[in-house]
Each structure stands twice: as structure tokens, then as C-alpha cells.
Coordinates of C-alpha atoms in Angstrom, one line a residue:
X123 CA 38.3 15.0 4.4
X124 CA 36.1 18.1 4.2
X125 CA 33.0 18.2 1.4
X126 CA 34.9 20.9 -0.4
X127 CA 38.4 18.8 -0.5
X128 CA 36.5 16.2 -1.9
X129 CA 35.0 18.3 -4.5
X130 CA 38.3 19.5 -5.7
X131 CA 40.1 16.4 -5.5
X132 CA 38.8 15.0 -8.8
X133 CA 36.8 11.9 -9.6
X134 CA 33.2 11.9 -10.0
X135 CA 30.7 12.1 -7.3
X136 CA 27.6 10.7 -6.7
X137 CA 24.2 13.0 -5.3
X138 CA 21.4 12.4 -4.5
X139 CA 18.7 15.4 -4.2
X140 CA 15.8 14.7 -1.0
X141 CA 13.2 16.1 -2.4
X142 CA 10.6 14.7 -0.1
X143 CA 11.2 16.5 3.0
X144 CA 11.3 13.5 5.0
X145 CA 14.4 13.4 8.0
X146 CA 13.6 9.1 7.5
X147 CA 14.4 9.1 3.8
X148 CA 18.0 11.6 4.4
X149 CA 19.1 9.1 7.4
X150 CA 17.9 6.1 4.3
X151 CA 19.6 7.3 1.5
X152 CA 22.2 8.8 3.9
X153 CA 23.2 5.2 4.4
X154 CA 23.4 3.6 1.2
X155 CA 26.5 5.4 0.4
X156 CA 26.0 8.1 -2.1
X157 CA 28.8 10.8 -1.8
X158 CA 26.3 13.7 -0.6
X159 CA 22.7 14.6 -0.4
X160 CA 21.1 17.9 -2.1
X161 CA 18.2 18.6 0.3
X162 CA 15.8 20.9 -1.5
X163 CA 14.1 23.5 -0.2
X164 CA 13.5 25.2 -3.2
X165 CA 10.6 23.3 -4.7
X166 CA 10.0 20.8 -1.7
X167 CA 7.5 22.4 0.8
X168 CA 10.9 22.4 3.4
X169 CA 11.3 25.9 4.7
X170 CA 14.5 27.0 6.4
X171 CA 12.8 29.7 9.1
X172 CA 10.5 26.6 10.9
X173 CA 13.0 23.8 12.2
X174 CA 12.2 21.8 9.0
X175 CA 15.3 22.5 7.4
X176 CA 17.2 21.8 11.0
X177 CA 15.5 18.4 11.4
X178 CA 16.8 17.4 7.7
X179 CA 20.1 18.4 8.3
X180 CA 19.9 16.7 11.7
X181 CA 19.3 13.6 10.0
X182 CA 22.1 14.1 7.3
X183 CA 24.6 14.5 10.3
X184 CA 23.1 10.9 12.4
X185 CA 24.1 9.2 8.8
X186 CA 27.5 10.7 8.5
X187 CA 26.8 12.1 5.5
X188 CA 27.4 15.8 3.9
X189 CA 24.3 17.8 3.0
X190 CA 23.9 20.6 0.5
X191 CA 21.2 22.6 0.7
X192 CA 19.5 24.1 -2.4
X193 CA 17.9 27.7 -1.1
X194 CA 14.3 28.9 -2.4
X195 CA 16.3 32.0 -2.4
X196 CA 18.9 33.8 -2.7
X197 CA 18.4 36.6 0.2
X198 CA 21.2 37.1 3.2
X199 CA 18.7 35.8 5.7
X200 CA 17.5 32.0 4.3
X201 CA 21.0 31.9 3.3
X202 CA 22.5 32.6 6.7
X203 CA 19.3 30.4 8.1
X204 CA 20.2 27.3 6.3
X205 CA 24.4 27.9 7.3
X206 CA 22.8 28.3 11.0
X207 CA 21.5 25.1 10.8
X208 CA 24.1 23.0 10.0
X209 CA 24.3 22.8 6.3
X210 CA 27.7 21.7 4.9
X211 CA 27.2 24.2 1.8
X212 CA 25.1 25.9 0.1
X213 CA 23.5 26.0 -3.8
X214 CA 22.4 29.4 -4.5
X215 CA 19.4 29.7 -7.3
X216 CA 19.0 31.7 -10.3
X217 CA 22.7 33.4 -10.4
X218 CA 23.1 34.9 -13.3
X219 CA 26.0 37.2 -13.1
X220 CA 28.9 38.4 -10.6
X221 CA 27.1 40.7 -8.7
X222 CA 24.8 37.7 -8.1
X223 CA 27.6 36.1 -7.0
X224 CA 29.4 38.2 -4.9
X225 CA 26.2 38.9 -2.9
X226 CA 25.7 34.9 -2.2
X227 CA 29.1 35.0 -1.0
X228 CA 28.6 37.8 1.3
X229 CA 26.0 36.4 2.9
X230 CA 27.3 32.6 3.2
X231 CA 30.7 33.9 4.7
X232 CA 31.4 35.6 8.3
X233 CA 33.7 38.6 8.3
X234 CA 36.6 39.7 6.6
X235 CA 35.3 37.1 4.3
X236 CA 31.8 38.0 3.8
X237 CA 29.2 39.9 5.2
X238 CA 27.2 36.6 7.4
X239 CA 25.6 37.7 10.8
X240 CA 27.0 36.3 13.6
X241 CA 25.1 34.1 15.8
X242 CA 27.6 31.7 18.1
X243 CA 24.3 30.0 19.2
X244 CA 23.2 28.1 16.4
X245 CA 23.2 24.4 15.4
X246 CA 25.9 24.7 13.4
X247 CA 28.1 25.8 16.4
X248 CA 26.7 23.3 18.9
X249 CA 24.5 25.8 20.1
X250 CA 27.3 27.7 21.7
X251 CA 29.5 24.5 23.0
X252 CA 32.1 25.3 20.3
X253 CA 34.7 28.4 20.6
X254 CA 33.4 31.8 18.5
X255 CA 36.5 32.3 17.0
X256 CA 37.0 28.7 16.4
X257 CA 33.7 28.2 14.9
X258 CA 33.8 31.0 12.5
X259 CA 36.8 30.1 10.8
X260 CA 36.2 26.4 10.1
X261 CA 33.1 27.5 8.6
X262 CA 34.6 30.2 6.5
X263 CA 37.0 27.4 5.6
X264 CA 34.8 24.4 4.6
X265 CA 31.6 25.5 3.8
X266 CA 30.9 25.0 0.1
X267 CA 29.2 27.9 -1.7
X268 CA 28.1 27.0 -5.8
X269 CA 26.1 29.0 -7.8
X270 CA 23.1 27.8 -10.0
X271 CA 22.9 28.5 -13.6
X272 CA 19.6 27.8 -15.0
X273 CA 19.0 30.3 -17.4
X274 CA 21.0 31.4 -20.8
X275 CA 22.4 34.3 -19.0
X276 CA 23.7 32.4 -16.1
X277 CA 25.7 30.1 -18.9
X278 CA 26.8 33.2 -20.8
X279 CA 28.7 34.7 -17.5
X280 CA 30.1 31.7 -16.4
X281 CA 33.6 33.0 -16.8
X282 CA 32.4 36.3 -14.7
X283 CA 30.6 34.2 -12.4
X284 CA 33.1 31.7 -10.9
X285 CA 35.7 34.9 -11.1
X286 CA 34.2 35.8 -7.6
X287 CA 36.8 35.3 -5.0
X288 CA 34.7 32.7 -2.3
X289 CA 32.6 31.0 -4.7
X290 CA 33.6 27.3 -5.0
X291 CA 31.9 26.1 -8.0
X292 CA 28.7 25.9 -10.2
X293 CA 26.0 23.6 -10.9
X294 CA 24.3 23.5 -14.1
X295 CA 20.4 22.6 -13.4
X296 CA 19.8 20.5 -16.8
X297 CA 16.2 20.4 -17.2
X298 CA 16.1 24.3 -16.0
X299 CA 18.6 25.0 -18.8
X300 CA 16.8 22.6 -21.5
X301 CA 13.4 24.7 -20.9
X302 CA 15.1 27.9 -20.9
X303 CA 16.8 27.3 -24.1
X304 CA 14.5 24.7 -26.0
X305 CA 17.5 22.4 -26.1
X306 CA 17.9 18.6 -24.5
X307 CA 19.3 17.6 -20.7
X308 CA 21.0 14.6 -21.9
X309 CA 24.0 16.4 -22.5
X310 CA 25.6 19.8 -22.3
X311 CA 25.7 19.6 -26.0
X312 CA 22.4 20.1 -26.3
X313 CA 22.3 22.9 -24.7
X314 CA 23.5 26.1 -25.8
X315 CA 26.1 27.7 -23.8
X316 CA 26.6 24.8 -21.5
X317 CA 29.8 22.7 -23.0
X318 CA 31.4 26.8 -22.9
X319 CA 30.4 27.5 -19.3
X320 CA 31.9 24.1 -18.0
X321 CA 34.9 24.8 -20.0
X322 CA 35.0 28.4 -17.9
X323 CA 34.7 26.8 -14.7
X324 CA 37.2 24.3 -15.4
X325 CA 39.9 27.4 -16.6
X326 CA 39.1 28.4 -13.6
X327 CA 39.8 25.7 -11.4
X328 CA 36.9 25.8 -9.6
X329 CA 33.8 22.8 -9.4
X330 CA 31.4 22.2 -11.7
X331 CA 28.2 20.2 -10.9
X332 CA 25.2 19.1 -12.8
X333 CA 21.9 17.9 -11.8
X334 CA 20.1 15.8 -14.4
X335 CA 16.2 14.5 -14.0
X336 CA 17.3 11.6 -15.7
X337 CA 20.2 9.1 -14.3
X338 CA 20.9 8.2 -17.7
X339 CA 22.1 11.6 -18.6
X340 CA 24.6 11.6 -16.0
X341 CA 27.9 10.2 -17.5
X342 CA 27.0 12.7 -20.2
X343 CA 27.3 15.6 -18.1
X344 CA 30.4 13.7 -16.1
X345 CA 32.5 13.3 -19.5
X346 CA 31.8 16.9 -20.1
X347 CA 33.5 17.7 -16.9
X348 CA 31.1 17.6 -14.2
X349 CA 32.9 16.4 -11.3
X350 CA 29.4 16.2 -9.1
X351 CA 26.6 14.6 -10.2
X352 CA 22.8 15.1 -8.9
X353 CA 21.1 12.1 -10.2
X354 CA 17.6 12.7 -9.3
X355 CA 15.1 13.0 -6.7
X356 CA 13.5 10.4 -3.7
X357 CA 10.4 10.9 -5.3
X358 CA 11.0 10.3 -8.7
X359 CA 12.6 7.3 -7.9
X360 CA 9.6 6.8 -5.8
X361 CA 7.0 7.5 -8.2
X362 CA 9.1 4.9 -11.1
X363 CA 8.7 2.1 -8.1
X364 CA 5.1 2.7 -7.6
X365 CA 3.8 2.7 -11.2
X366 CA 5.9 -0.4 -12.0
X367 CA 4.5 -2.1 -8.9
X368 CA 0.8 -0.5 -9.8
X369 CA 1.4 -1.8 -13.4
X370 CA 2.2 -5.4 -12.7
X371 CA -0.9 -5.7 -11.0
X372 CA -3.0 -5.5 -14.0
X373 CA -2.9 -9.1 -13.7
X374 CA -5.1 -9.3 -10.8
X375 CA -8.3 -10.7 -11.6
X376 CA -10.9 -7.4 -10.8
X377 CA -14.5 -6.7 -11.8
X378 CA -14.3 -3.0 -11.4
X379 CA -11.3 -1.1 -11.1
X380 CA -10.9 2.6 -9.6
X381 CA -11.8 5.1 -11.9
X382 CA -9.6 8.3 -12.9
X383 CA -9.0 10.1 -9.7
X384 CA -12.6 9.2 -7.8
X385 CA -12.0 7.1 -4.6
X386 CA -14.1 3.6 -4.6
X387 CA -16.8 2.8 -1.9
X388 CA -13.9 0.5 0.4
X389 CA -18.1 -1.5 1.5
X390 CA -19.4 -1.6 -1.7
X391 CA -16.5 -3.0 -3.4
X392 CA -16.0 -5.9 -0.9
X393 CA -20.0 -6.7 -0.2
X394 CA -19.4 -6.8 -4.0
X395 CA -17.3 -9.2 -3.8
X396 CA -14.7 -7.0 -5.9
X397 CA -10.5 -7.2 -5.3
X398 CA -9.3 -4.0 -3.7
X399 CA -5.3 -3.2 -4.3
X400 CA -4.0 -1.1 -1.8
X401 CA -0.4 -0.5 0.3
X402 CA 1.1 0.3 4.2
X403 CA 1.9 3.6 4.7
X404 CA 5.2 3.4 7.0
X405 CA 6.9 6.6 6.2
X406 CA 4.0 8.8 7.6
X407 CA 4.8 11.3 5.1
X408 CA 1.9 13.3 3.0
X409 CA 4.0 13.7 -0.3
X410 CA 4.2 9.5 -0.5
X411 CA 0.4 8.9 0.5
X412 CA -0.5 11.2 -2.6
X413 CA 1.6 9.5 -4.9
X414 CA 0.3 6.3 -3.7
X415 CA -3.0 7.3 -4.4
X416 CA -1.6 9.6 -8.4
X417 CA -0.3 5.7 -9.4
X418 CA -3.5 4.2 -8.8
X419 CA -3.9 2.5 -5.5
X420 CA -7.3 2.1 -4.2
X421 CA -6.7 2.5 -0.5
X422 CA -3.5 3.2 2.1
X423 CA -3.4 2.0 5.3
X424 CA -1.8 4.3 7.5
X425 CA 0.0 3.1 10.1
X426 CA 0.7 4.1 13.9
X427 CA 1.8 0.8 15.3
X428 CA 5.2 -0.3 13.3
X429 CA 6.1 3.6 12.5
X430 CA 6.7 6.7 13.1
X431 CA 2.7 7.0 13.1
X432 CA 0.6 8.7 15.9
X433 CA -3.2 7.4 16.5
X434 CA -3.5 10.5 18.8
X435 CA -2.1 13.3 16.8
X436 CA -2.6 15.6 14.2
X437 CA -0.6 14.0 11.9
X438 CA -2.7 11.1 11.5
X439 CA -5.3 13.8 9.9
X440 CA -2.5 15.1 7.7
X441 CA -1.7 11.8 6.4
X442 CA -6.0 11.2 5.8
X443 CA -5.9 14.5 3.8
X444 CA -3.1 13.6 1.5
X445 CA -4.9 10.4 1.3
X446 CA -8.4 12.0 0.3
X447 CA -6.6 14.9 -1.9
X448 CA -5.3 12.0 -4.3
X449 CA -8.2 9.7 -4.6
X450 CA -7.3 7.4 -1.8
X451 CA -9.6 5.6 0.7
X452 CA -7.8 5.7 4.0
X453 CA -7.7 2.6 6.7
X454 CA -5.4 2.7 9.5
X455 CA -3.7 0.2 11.4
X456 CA -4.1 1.5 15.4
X457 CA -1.3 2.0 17.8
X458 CA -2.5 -1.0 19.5
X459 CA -6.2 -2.7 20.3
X460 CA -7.8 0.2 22.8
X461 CA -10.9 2.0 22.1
X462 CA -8.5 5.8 22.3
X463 CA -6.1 4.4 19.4
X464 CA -9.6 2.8 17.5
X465 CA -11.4 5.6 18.0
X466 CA -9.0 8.4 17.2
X467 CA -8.4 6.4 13.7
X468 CA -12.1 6.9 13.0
X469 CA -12.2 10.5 14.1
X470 CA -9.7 10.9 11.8
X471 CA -11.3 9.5 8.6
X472 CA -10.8 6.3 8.6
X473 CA -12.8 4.3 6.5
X474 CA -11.4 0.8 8.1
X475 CA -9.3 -0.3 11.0
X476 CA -6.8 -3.0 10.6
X477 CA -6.6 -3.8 14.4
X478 CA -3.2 -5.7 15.4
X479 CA -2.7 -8.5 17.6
X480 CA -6.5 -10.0 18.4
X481 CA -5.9 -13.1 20.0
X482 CA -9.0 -14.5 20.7
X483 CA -13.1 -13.6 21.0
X484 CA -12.6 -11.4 23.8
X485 CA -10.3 -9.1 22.0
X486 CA -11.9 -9.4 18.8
X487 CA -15.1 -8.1 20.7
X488 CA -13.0 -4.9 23.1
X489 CA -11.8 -3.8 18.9
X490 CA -15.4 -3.9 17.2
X491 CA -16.8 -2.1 20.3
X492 CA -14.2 0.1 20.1
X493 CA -15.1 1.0 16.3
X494 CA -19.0 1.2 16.6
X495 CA -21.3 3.2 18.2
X496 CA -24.2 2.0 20.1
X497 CA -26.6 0.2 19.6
X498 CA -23.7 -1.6 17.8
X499 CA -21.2 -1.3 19.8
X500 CA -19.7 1.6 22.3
X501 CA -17.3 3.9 20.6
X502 CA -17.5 7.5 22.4
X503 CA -19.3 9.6 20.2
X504 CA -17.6 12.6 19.1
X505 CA -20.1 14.9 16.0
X506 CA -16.9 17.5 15.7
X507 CA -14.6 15.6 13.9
X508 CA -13.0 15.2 10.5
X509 CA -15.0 12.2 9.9
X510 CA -17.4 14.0 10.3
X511 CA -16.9 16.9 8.4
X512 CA -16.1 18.9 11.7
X513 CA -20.0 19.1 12.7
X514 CA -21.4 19.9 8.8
X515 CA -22.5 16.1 8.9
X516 CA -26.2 15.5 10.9
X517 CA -25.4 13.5 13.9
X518 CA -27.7 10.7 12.7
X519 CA -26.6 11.1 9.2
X520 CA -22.9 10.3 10.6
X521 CA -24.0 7.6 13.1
X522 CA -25.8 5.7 10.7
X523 CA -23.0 5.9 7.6
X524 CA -19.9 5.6 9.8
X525 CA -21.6 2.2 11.5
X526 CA -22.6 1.0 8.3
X527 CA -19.9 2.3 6.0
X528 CA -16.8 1.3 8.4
X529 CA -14.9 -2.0 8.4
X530 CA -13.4 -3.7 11.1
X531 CA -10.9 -6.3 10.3
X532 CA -9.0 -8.5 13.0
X533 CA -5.1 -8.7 12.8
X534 CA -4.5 -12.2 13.5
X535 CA -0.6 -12.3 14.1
X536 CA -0.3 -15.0 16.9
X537 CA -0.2 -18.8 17.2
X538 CA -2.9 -18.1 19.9
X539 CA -5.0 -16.3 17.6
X540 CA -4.7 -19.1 14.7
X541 CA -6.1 -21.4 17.8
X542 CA -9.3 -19.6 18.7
X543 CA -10.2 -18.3 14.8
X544 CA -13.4 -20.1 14.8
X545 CA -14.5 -18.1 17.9
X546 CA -12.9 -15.1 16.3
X547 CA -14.7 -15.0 13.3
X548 CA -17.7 -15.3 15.1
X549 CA -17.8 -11.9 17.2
X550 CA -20.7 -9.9 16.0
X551 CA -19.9 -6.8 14.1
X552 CA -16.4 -8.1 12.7
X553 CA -16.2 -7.6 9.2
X554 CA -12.7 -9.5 8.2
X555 CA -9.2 -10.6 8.9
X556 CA -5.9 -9.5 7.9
X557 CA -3.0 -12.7 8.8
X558 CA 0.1 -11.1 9.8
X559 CA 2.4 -13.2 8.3
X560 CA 5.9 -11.9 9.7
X561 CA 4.9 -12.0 13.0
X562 CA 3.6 -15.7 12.6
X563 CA 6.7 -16.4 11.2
X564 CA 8.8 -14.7 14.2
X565 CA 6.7 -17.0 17.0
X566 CA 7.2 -20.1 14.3
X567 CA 10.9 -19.1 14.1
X568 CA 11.0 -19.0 10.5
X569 CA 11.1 -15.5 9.6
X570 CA 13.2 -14.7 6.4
X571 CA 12.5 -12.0 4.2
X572 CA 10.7 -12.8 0.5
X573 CA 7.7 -15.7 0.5
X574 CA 6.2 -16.7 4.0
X575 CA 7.4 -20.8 5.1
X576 CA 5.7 -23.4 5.0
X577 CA 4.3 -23.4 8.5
X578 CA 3.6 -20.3 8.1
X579 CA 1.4 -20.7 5.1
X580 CA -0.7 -23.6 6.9
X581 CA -1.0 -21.0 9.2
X582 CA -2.5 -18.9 6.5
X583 CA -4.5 -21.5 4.8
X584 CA -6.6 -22.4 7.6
X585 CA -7.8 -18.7 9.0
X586 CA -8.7 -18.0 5.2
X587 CA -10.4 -21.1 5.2
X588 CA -12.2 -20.3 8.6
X589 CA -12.8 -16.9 7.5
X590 CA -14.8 -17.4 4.2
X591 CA -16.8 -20.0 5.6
X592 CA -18.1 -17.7 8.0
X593 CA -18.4 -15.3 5.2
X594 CA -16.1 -12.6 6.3
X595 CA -13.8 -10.4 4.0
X596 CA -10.3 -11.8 3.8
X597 CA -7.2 -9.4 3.3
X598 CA -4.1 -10.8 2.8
X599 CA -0.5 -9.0 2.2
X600 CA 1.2 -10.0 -0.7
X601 CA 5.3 -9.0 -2.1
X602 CA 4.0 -9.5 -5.6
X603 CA 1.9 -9.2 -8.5
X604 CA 2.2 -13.2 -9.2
X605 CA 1.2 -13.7 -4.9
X606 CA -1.4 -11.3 -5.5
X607 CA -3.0 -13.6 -7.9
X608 CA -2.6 -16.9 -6.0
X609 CA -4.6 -14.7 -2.8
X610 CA -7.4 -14.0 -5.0
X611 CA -7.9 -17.2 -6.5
X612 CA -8.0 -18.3 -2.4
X613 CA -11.0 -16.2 -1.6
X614 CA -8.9 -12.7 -0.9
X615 CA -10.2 -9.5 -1.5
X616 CA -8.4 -6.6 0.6
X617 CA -4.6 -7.1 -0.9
X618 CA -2.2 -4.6 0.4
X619 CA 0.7 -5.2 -2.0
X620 CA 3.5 -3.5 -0.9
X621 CA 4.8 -0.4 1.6
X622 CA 5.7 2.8 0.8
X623 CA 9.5 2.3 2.6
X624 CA 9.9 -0.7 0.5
X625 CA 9.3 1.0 -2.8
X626 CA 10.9 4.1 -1.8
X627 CA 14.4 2.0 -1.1
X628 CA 13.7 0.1 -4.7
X629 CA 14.0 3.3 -6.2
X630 CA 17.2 4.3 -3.9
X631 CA 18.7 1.3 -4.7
X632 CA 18.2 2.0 -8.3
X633 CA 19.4 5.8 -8.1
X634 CA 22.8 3.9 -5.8
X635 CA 23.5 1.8 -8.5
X636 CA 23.5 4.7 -11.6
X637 CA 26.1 5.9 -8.6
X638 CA 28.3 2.9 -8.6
X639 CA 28.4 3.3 -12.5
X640 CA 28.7 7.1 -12.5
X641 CA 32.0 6.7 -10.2
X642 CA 33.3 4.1 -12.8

């Protein structure tokens, strides 16, 4: 069944609007069954002329699911861009009468039925694998085409509006229409106009849509008559995940908490003895670093050895600059233990390298020479980079902070590693250790998701105990505020709390279930 039969064939549907940009989060929430995605590229910095658009839409079609995309504008050419790249329809922004109309559908449609230019080489065609003819009429056919009202106007020509022969529906933008009208999104009777216009839309046979900001307006705007329902963004769901984790962490025993939007000093706080609260970065994606840092983290650890994270590339200095713009202090976790992946972290910004899988003295020794320069250790040295403030920084002036400034913590992950801690903890210039509890757990054969086992745990208790004793920094990774707690009390300082993918899918599974409800 085609997007647009299932518009038209009544009951309510389910949306969700990707407002991230992120190809990872459509193929996420692409999966967890919500009826289509709206993948913005209105407000969301996704533009339809650069591939971005094409990569979303990409991953909309690997989860076999159908993807609206809501334009920045309505011009023939990002119109015809976003069709091109595989879009299954189309919502068109600001229409506010049926000229505004007619001219969307004119450029969403190929001849007689519109006015789209042809081009039989496009995603959307299989770049030329499927017949001309054939291709331009199943487009023509299926592709769905609504209008936006978000303004007075566009509710007072409704009527006029989804007159226009090609359009398929409307969708009323609630917190557009609320602003424009000083009235309330809950419902469409709080809005001026809006109970009318979905009564013209349903006189006229045609679909009417709503997106709400707030999931608990939608069965509102369903009873009204809104078949399709938008309930609300990947980031807002985000950002509600990450202050309620942020917030239960007020528990944590701290003697001086980050301030307002200023970043702490990552060696100062822990020399200090202080608890730092920080989180994995595994969607390598800007916009969830910054809100990470907007909820109140302390620090991010970006990583490039689980993810889709690069310790060579650019985006690794993307990811430190969303991290510094928001008040973050960025770490990374390296590709793997070699002084390129180390080094490249550093270049980068980092102001600590979680290094994964040291196994014993030798190791532990390769990763801090790897991270210092000499006399401390032999990291190539490199005065043009962002670390550096591209050159701005005196050479000196960045040898000495970096060396002194910089931790180094050991990712101890293996059985073996458990076996030679003593000698571990004992390798000059090594600053701390991070146990990798699910990895343990794999080798011990008790991996399960939630609290680590039992072996696992005596595992854990011993390299903490190791570690302190030779009065290293201990971090520990903790699924809880209440875990949290129990790792201070046992010496921890450097808690990462959570990951980025784990509170983003909290806040989809939220968003899934005001779906289940929605559909009755």
C-alpha cells in the first residue's frame, strides 16, 4: 500500500518529525514502527542541494519506512531536489492561498500533471535503472503533496486551498498557528480558524495533518479530524531524556558543580578530588554533543572505536567544536591504542583519552607515550592544530599545558588486563582507569544488559582497589543515578552516566508509545 492510500484510508497515523539530521537516528526510529517519518529540512541545518537530504532519505528507504520531507521552501528547484532524491512526498511551507498551491503542485508533479523538470537520472529513478515513462507516472501517482498552514491566512483559505486539483492534503503546524494567532496548540479549538479549516479539508475529501510540539496534544488534534499525526521531534525527545537523566544526578555527592555555561578544568577538578558527570558520545552527531553539554554535563567522550567515529578525520574536530560551543570538556575514546589514533584525538582537542583495551605494562606505556610529548613521553609534535589554537598558542606555552593539562586513562576491558593491574597502574605518566564492564562481562560470559554480574563486579572491585591505592583517578560507567552514588562512595571520580544513543532511544520509545495510544 502506497503512503498516500494509507493516508486516505482512514484511521490515525503515527509521525515522527527527524529533526536532527542524523541518517542513524531515521534508520532508529525508522524501526520502531511509527507509520512515517517527517524529515525536516526546514529548521534542521539538512539542505536538499548537498547529498544531506539524499543520505536521510537513504536511510528512510534501508528501514522500510515512508519519508516526508518538510522543504525550507517552497521554490520549483528544492522542491524538484528533494522528489529527485527519493522523497515519498512532500510538505510545502507557508501556503497561504491557491495560487500557493497550484504552484507547489506544479513543481512536485511531471507533465501534463505539473510543471517538474525531468531528470530520469536521479535517486528516485534508480539513477536511470527504471523505465522514463515508467518512472514518471508512478511518481505522479504516489507521491504525496500537502500544504502547510501556519499562518491565519493559510487557515482562512483552506477551502480555496485543498480545491487545487493535485494537492493531497494539509497539515496544520500547531505551535506556528498558536504564535500567529495568540491562541493554544493543544487543540484546534484554541486556535482561531483551525476547527473551520479541518472541517474544509474534510468536505473536501482530502487529508488533513497536524504536527503538535507536545505528544499530549495529539488525540486533540486526531478527534478533530486529523488523520496524521506529527508528534514531535528526535531532539525534543532527546533533550526530555537528558535533563531527566542530568536531574537525577543531583544526588551525586559533588563539591563543586559546573557553573552556568563555563566548562570546568577536567585536572583541576580530579587533582581536587571533585566527581565529574559526564556521557559517550556514540551517535557522532554535533546537534546531540551540544545538548549534552545545554543539560548540564561536564564532559563527552567522543568516541571513534564502537561508532561511527573517525580518530583521523575532520569530524572528530566537528564533534570537539559542538562540544566546546556548549560548555563541554571533550575526551575521546581512540580508534584503537596507536600513537596516529592518540595523537589525532589530542590534535583535535582533546582534553583526555580514554584508551581501549590496555592489557598489560607494555601497552599501558606504547598509550601514555602516545599522549605526551617528550621529555614525557614521544607524541609527534604538531604546533598547527586545533589544540592548539591552529599556531596562535606559543609552542612552549602548548607543550607545557597540553603535557600537564591532559589525562590519560587506561581502558581495562580484559581478564588479562585485570591480571597485570598492579603493573598497569604503575606505568609512569598514567593518570587513571576506566573498567570496561561489558566487555569483561562478554570474556566472563555473563553479559546481559542492566547491572554488571557478579564476577564481573569482583572484577571491578579489585582494579578500583588497585587503582586508588596507587593513587590514580578512577572512572567508572554507571546506568544510573542510584550506581552513580554507590561509585563515588568506592573512590570514583570520572562517571560517565549514560550515552547519547541510549537516551535518544528513551525518548523514541516515549514518542512510540504516544503512537500506540494515538492509533487507539
Amino acid at each position: 500500500m502506497t503512503l498516500r492510500e494509507r493516508l486516505v484510508g482512514g484511521g490515525a497515523l503515527a509521525a515522527v518529525e527527524i529533526a536532527s539530521g542524523s541518517a542513524a537516528v531515521v534508520e532508529l526510529a525508522g524501526g520502531m514502527g511509527f507509520d512515517l517519518l517527517v524529515l525536516d529540512a526546514r529548521h534542521a541545518a539538512v539542505s536538499p542541494f548537498s547529498g544531506e537530504l539524499e543520505d536521510l532519505v537513504r536511510a528512510a528507504t534501508a528501514a522500510r519506512v515512508p519519508a516526508l520531507v518538510r522543504v525550507p521552501e517552497a521554490s520549483p528547484g528544492t522542491l524538484n531536489r528533494a522528489l529527485n532524491d527519493g522523497a515519498s512526498g512532500l510538505i510545502v511551507p507557508a501556503v497561504e492561498s491557491a495560487a500557493d498551491a497550484l504552484a507547489a503542485v506544479h513543481a512536485s508533479r511531471y507533465p501534463p500533471a505539473g510543471r517538474r523538470g525531468a531528470a530520469p537520472v536521479v535517486r528516485a529513478a534508480r539513477f536511470g535503472l527504471t523505465p522514463w515513462d515508467d518512472y514518471r507516472e508512478t511518481v505522479n501517482a504516489e507521491n504525496v503533496v500537502l500544504a502547510s498552514l501556519e499562518s491565519p491566512a493559510g487557515l482562512a483559505a483552506a477551502a480555496e486551498v485543498v480545491a487545487v486539483d493535485g494537492l493531497d492534503g494539509v497539515v496544520l503546524i500547531a505551535l506556528d498557528l498558536a504564535l500567529a494567532t495568540g491562541g493554544s496548540p493543544a487543540s484546534p479549538d484554541g486556535i482561531p480558524g483551525a476547527a473551520a479549516a479541518i472541517a474544509a479539508v474534510a468536505a473536501a475529501g482530502k487529508v488533513c495533518a497536524a504536527a503538535v510540539a507536545d505528544p499530549a496534544h495529539a488525540a486533540a488534534w486526531r478527534d478533530a479530524g486529523c488523520g496524521l499525526v506529527v508528534l514531535g521531534s528526535d531532539l525534543a525527545a532527546c533533550a526530555e531524556a537528558m535533563t531527566a537523566m542530568r536531574s537525577s544526578l543531583e544526588i551525586v555527592p559533588r563539591s563543586r558543580p559546573r557553573a552556568g555555561g563555563a566548562p570546568i578544568d577536567l585536572r583541576a577538578a580530579v587533582d581536587a578530588g571533585d566527581v565529574v558527570l559526564g556521557c559517550f558520545a556514540l551517535l557522532v552527531e554535533p546537534v546531540f554533543v551540544e545538548q549534552l553539554g545545554h543539560a548540564g554535563f561536564d564532559y563527552v567522550i567522543l568516541d571513534c572505536e564502537e561508532s561511527g567515529g573517525d580518530s583521523y578525520g575532520l569530524r572528530l574536530e566537528q564533534l570537539a567544536r559542538a562540544a566546546d560551543a556548549s560548555g563541554l570538556v571533550v575526551t575521546t575514546r581512540p580508534v584503537e591504542n596507536t600513537p596516529g589514533a592518540i595523537n589525532r584525538s589530542l590534535n583535535a582537542g582533546s582534553r583526555c583519552v580514554f584508551v581501549p583495551h590496555v592489557r598489560n605494562a607494555a601497552e599501558a606505556k606504547a598509550m601514555v607515550d602516545a599522549a605526551r610529548y617528550p621529555p614525557l613521553g614521544r607524541r609527534g609534535a604538531a604546533p598547527v592544530v586545533r589544540a592548539a589554537r591552529f599556531g596562535m598558542e606559543p609552542w612552549e606555552a602548548y607543550l607545557e599545558r597540553t603535557n600537564r593539562e591532559n589525562l590519560v586513562i587506561a581502558m581495562i576491558e580484559d581478564v588479562e588486563a585485570v591480571e597485570h593491574i598492579e603493573e598497569i597502574v604503575a606505568v609512569p605518566g598514567l593518570d587513571g582507569i576506566l573498567v570496561g564492564t561489558w566487555d569483561l562481562a562478554v570474556e566472563l560470559g555473563c553479559a546481559d544488559y542492566g547491572p554488571p554480574a557478579p564476577p564481573v563486579m569482583e572484577h571491578v572491585a579489585h582494579v578500583i582497589d588497585v587503582t586508588r591505592r596507587a593513587g590514580l583517578v578512577m572512572s567508572a560507567h554507571c546506568w544510573s543515578a542510584d550506581a552513580a552514588v554507590k561509585y563515588v562512595e568506592l573512590g570514583c571520580q570520572i562517571l560517565i552516566v549514560s550515552l547519547d544513543s541510549t537516551l535518544l532511544l528513551q525518548g523514541l520509545r516515549s514518542l512510540q508509545e504516544d503512537a500506540a495510544a494515538l492509533r487507539g
